[in-house]
CSV table of C-alpha atoms and ligand atoms in Angstrom, one decimal:
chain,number,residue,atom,x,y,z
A,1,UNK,CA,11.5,11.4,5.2
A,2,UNK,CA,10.6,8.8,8.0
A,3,UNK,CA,7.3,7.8,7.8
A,4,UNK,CA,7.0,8.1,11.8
A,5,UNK,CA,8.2,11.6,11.5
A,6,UNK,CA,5.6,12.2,9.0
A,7,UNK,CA,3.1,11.0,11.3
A,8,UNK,CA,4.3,13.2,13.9
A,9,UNK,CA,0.7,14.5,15.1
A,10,UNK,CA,-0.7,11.0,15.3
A,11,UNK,CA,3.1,9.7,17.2
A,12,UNK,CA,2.2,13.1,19.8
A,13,UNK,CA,-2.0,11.9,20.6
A,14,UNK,CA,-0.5,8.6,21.0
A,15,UNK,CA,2.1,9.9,23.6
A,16,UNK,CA,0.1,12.5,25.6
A,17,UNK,CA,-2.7,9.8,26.1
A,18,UNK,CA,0.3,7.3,27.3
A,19,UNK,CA,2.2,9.9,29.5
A,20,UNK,CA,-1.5,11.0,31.1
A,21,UNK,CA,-2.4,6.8,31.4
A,22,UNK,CA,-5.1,7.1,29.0
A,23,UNK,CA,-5.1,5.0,26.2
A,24,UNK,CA,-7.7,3.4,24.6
A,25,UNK,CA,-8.0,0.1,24.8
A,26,UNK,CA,-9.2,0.0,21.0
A,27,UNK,CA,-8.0,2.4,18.3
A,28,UNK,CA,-9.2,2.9,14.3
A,29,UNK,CA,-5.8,3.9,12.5
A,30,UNK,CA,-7.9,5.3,9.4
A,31,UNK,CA,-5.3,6.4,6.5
A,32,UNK,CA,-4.2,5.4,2.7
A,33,UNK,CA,-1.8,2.7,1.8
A,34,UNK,CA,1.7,3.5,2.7
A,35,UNK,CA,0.6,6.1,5.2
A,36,UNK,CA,2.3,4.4,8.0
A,37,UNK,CA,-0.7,2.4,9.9
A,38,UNK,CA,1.1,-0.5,10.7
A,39,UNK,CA,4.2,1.3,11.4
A,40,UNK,CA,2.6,3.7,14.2
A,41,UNK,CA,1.0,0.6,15.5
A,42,UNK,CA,3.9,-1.4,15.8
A,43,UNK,CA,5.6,1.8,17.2
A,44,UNK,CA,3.0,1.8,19.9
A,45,UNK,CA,3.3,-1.3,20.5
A,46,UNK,CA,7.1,-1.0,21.1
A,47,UNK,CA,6.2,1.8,23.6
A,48,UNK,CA,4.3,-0.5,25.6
A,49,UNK,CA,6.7,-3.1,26.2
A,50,UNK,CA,9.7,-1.2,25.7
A,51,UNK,CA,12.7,-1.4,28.5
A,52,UNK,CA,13.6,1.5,28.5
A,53,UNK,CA,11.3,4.0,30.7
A,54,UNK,CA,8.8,2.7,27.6
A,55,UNK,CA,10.6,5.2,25.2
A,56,UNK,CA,10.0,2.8,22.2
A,57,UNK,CA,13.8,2.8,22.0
A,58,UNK,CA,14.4,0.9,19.2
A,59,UNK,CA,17.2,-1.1,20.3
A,60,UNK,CA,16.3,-2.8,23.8
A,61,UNK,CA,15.2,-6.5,23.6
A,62,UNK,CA,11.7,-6.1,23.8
A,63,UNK,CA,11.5,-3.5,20.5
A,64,UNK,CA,13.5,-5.5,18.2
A,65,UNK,CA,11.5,-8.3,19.3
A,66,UNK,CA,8.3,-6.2,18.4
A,67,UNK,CA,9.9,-5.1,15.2
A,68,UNK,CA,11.0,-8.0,13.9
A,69,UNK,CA,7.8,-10.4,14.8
A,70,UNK,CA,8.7,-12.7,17.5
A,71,UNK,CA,7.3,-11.0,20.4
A,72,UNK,CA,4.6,-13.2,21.8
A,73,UNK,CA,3.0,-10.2,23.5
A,74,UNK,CA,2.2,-8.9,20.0
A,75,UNK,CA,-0.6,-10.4,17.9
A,76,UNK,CA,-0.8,-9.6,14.1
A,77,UNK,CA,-3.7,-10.4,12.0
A,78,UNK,CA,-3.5,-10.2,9.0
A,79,UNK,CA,-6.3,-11.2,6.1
A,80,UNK,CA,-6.0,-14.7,4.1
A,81,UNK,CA,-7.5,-14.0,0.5
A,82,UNK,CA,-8.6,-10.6,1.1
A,83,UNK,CA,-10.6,-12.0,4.3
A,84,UNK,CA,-10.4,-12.2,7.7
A,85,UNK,CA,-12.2,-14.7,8.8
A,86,UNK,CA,-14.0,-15.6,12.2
A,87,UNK,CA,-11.3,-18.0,13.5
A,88,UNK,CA,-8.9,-15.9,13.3
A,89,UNK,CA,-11.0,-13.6,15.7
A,90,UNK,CA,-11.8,-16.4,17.6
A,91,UNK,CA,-8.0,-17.7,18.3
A,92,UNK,CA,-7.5,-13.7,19.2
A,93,UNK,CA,-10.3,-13.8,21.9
A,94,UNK,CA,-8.7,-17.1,23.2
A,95,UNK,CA,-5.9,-15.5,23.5
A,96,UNK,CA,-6.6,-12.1,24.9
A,97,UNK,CA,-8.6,-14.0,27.8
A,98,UNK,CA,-5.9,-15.8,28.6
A,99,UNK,CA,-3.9,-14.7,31.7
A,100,UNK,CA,-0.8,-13.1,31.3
A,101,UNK,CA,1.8,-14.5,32.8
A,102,UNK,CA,3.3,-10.9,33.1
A,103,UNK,CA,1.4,-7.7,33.7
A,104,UNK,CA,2.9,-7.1,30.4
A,105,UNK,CA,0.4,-4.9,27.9
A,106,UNK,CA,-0.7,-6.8,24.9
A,107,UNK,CA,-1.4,-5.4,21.6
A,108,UNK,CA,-3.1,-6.9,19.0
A,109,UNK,CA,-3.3,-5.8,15.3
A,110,UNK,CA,-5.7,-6.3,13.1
A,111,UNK,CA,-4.7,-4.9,8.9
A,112,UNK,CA,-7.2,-4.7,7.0
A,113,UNK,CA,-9.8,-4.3,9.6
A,114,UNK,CA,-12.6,-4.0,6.8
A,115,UNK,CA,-12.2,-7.2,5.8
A,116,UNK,CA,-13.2,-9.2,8.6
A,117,UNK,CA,-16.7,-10.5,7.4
A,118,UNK,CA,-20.0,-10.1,9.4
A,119,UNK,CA,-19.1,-13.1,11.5
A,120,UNK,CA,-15.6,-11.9,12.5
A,121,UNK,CA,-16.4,-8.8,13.0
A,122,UNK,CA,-19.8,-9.8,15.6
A,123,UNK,CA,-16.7,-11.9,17.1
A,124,UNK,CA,-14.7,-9.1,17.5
A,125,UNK,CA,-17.3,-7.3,19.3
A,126,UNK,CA,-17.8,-9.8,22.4
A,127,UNK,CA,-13.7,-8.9,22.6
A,128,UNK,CA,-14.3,-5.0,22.8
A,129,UNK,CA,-17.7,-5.7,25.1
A,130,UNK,CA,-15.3,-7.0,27.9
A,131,UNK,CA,-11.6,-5.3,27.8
A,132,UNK,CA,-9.2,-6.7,30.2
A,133,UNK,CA,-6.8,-4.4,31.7
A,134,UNK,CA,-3.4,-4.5,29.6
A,135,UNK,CA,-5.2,-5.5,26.1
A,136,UNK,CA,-4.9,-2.9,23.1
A,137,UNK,CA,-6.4,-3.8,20.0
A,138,UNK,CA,-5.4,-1.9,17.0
A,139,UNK,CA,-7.7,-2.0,13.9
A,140,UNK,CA,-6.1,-0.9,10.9
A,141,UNK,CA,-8.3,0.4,7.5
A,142,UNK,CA,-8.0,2.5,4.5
A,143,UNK,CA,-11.7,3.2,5.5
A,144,UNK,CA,-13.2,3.3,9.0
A,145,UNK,CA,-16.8,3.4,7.3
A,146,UNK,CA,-16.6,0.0,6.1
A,147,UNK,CA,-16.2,-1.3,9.9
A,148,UNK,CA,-19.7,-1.8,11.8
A,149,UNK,CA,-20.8,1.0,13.7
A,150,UNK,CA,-20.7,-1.4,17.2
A,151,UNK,CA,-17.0,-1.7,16.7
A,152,UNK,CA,-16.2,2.3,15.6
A,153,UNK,CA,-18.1,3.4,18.8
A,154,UNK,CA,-16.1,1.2,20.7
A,155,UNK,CA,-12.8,2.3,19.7
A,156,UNK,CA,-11.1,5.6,19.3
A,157,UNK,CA,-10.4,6.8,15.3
A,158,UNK,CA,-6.8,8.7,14.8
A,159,UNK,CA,-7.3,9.5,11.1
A,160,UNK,CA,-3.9,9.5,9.3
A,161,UNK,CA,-2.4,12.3,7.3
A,162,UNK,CA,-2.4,11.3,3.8
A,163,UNK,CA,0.9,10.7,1.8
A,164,UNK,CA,1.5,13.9,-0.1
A,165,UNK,CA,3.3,11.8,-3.6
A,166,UNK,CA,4.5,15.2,-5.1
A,167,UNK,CA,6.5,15.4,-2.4
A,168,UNK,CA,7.6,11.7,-2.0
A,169,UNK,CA,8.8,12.0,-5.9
A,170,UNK,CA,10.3,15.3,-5.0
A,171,UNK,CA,13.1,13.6,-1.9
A,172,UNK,CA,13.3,10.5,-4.2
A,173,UNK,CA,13.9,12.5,-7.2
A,174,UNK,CA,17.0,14.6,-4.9
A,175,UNK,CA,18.5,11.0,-3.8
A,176,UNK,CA,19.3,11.1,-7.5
A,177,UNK,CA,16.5,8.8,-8.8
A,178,UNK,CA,15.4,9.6,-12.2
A,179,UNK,CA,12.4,11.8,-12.6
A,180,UNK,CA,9.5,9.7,-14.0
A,181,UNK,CA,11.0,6.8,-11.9
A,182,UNK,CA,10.7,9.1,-8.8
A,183,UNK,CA,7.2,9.7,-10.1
A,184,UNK,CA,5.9,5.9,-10.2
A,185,UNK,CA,7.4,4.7,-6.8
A,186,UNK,CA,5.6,7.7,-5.0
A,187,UNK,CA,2.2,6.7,-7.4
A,188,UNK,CA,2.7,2.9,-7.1
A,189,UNK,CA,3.8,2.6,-3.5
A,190,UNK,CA,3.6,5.5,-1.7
A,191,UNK,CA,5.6,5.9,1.0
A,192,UNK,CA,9.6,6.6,1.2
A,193,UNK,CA,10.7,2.6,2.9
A,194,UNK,CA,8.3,1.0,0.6
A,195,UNK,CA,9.6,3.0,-2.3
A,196,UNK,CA,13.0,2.4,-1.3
A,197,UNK,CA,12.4,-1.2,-0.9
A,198,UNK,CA,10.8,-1.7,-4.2
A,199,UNK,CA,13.9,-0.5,-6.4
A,200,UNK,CA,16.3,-2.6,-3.8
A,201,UNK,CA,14.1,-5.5,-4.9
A,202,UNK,CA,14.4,-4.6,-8.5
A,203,UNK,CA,11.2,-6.2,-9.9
A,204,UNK,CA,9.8,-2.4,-10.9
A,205,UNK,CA,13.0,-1.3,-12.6
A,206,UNK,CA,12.3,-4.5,-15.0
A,207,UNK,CA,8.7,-3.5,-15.0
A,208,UNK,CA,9.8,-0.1,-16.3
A,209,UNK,CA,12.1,-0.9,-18.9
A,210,UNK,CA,9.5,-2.9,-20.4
A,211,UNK,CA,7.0,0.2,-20.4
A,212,UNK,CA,10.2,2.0,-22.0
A,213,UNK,CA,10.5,-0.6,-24.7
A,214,UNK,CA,7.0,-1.0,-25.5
A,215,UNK,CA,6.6,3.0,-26.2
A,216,UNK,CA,9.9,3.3,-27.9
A,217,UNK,CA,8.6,0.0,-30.1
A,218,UNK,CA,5.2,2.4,-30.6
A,219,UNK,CA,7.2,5.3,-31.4
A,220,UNK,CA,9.2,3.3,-34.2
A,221,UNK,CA,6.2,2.3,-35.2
A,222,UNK,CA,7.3,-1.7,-34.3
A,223,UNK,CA,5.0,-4.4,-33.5
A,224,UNK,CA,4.6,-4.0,-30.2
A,225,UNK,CA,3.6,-7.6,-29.0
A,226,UNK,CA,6.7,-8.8,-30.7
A,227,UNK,CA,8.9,-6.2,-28.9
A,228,UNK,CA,7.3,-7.6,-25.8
A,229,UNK,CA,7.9,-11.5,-26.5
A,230,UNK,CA,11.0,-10.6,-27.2
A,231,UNK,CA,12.1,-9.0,-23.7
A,232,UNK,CA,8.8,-11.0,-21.8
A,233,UNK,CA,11.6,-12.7,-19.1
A,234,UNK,CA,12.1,-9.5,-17.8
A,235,UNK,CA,8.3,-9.6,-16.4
A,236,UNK,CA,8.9,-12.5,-14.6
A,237,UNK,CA,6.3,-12.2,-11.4
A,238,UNK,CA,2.9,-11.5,-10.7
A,239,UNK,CA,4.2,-8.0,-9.7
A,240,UNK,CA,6.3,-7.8,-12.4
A,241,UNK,CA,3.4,-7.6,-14.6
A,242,UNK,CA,1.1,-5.2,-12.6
A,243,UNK,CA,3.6,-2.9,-12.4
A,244,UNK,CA,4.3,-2.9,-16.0
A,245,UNK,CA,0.3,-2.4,-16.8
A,246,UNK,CA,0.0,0.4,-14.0
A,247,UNK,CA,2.3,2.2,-15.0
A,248,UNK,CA,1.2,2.1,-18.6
A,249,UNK,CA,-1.7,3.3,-17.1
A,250,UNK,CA,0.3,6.3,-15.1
A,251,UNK,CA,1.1,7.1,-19.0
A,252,UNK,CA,-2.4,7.0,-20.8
A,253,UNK,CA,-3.4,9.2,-17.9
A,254,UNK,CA,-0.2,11.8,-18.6
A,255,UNK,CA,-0.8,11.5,-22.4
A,256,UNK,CA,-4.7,12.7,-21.6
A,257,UNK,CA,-3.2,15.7,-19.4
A,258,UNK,CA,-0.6,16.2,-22.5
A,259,UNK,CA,-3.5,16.3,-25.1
A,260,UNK,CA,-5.3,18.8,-22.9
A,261,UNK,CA,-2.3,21.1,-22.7
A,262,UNK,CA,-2.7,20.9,-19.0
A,263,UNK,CA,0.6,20.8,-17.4
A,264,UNK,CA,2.6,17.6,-18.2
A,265,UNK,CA,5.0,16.9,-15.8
A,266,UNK,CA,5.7,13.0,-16.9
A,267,UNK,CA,7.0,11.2,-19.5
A,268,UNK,CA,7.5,14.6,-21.8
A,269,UNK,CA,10.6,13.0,-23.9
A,270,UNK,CA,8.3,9.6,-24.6
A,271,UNK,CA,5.5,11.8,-25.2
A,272,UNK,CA,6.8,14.5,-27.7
A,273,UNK,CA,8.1,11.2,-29.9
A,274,UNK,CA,4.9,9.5,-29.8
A,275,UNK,CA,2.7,10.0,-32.6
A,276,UNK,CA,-1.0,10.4,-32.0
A,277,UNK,CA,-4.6,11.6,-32.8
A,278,UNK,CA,-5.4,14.3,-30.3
A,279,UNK,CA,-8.8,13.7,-30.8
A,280,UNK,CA,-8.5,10.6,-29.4
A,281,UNK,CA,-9.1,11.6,-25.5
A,282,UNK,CA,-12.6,9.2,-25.0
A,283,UNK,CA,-10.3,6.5,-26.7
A,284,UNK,CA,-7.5,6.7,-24.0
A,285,UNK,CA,-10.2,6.5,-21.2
A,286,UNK,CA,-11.0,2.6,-22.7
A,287,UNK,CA,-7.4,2.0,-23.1
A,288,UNK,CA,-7.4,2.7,-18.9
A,289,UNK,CA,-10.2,0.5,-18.6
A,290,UNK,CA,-8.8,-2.5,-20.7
A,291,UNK,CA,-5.4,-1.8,-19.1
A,292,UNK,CA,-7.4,-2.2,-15.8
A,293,UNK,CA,-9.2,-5.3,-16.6
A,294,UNK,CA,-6.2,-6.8,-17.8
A,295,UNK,CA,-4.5,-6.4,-13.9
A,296,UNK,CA,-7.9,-7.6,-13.1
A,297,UNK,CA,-6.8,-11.6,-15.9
A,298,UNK,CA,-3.1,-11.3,-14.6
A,299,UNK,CA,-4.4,-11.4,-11.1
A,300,UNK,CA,-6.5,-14.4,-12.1
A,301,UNK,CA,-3.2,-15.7,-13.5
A,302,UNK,CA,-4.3,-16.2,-17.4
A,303,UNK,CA,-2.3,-16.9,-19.4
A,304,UNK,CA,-0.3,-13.3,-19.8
A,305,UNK,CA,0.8,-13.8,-23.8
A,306,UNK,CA,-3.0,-14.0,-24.2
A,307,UNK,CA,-4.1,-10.8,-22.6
A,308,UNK,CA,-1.1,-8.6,-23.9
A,309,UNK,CA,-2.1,-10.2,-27.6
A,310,UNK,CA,-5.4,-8.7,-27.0
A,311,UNK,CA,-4.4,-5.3,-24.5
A,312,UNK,CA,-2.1,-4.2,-27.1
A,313,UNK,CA,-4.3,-4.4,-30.4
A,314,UNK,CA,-6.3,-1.7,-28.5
A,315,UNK,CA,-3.5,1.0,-27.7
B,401,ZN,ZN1,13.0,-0.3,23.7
């Protein structure tokens, strides 16, 4: 499942607005993470420029040149600690008033859109006040009501479909994946490249032995902070480790379903071993919490022995 393909009905606005000459000159692409914003964006973006009859080809010079980066046409922002800052809107005004030396269309892409602060975003409006022929701006956001209200009535919103996971977990699950490993990628990233990407990578398949081996060590009834000194090189990233706690997490949540006799889909084997108090459903909901906080300490990047010493005297 391509991710364009899924986006079909957003791919077929953008392409009756182009074959009619009437695209925006700003767009919203609303949607989740992993629903294919940039993607579409850099897909339209290879339609403008491409060289051949502005299919979006794929393969002429101008849309590997997109794809890849190095087209100077096409203007990524992207957001520097979880900001986007007013010089970066600045330099893109700069550069949007300068004078093509082509007629070429530019196309510039903001991610994260709802993290520009007040200042970048005021910034950003002075752009969409004055469009010049041949700009686009793109303004990508899990949530067009965080933008201000100047910018969204200035630009056109495509909302994206959502990513349905079952399914995700369903094609990853055919491809021969096994099934609770199907299950995480399509929880923990979403969409089919990025899931596909992750286990070339490798880093979550570490990540997920080391859930294994901490349930197995709670199932034998082993200490569990031992078992993870033991095998702790195998969480060797930032990722590494909040992978490990979110999925841990995907787990407290199926053991809740499991003591509810709702339908439990994940983790059964691990599950049916695992001795526990089924009274103990409040309990679980502050094991999510502390598991929470704890991403919350490794992103701060203390010292990881420290919070596992203290996360797993609570589960
Ligand atoms: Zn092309």
């Amino acid at each position: 499942m391509n991710i364009l393909e899924y986006q079909n009905d957003v791919l077929t606005i953008l392409n009756n607005s182009f074959a009619k000459n009437h695209l925006s000159h700003a767009y919203i692409f609303e949607g989740e993470k992993g629903s294919g914003l940039k993607e579409v964006a850099i897909f339209l973006a290879q339609k403008l420029l491409c060289l051949d009859n502005h299919s979006a080809c794929g393969v002429c010079e101008n849309c590997k040149r997109v794809s890849n980066g190095t087209h100077t046409n096409v203007i990524l922002i992207e957001p520097i600690q979880n900001n986007i800052r007013k010089d970066q809107i600045n330099s893109l005004i700069k550069e949007g008033h300068m004078t093509s030396l082509t007629d070429k269309s530019r196309i510039f892409i903001i991610n994260g859109a709802e993290k520009m602060n007040r200042a970048a975003a005021n910034s950003l409006l002075k752009f969409l006040e004055e469009p010049t022929p041949n700009n686009y701006l793109i303004l990508l956001t899990e949530n067009s009501n965080m933008l201000l209200e100047t910018i969204t009535s200035r630009a056109q919103l495509i909302r994206f479909k959502p990513i349905n996971k079952e399914q995700l977990a369903n094609t990853l699950h055919d491809e021969g994946i096994e099934k609770d490993v199907s299950y995480i990628l399509s929880e923990l990233f979403g969409s089919y490249e990025a899931a596909k990407e992750s286990l070339k990578e490798g880093t979550i398949i570490n990540s997920y032995d080391m859930f294994k081996k901490i349930i197995n060590a709670m199932i034998s009834k082993k200490d569990i902070y031992i078992e993870y000194y033991l095998n702790k090189k195998l969480l060797n990233s930032l990722n590494a480790h909040v992978w490990f706690l979110e999925i841990l997490t995907l787990f407290k949540r199926e053991q809740i379903r499991y003591i509810e006799k709702r339908t439990c889909r994940h983790f059964k084997e691990l599950l049916d071993n695992l001795e526990f108090d089924s009274t103990i459903v409040n309990q679980i909901t502050e094991q999510i919490e502390k598991i929470n906080h704890a991403i919350e300490e490794i992103n701060l990047k203390i010292n990881s022995d420290l919070i596992y010493a203290g996360l797993f005297q609570s589960l």
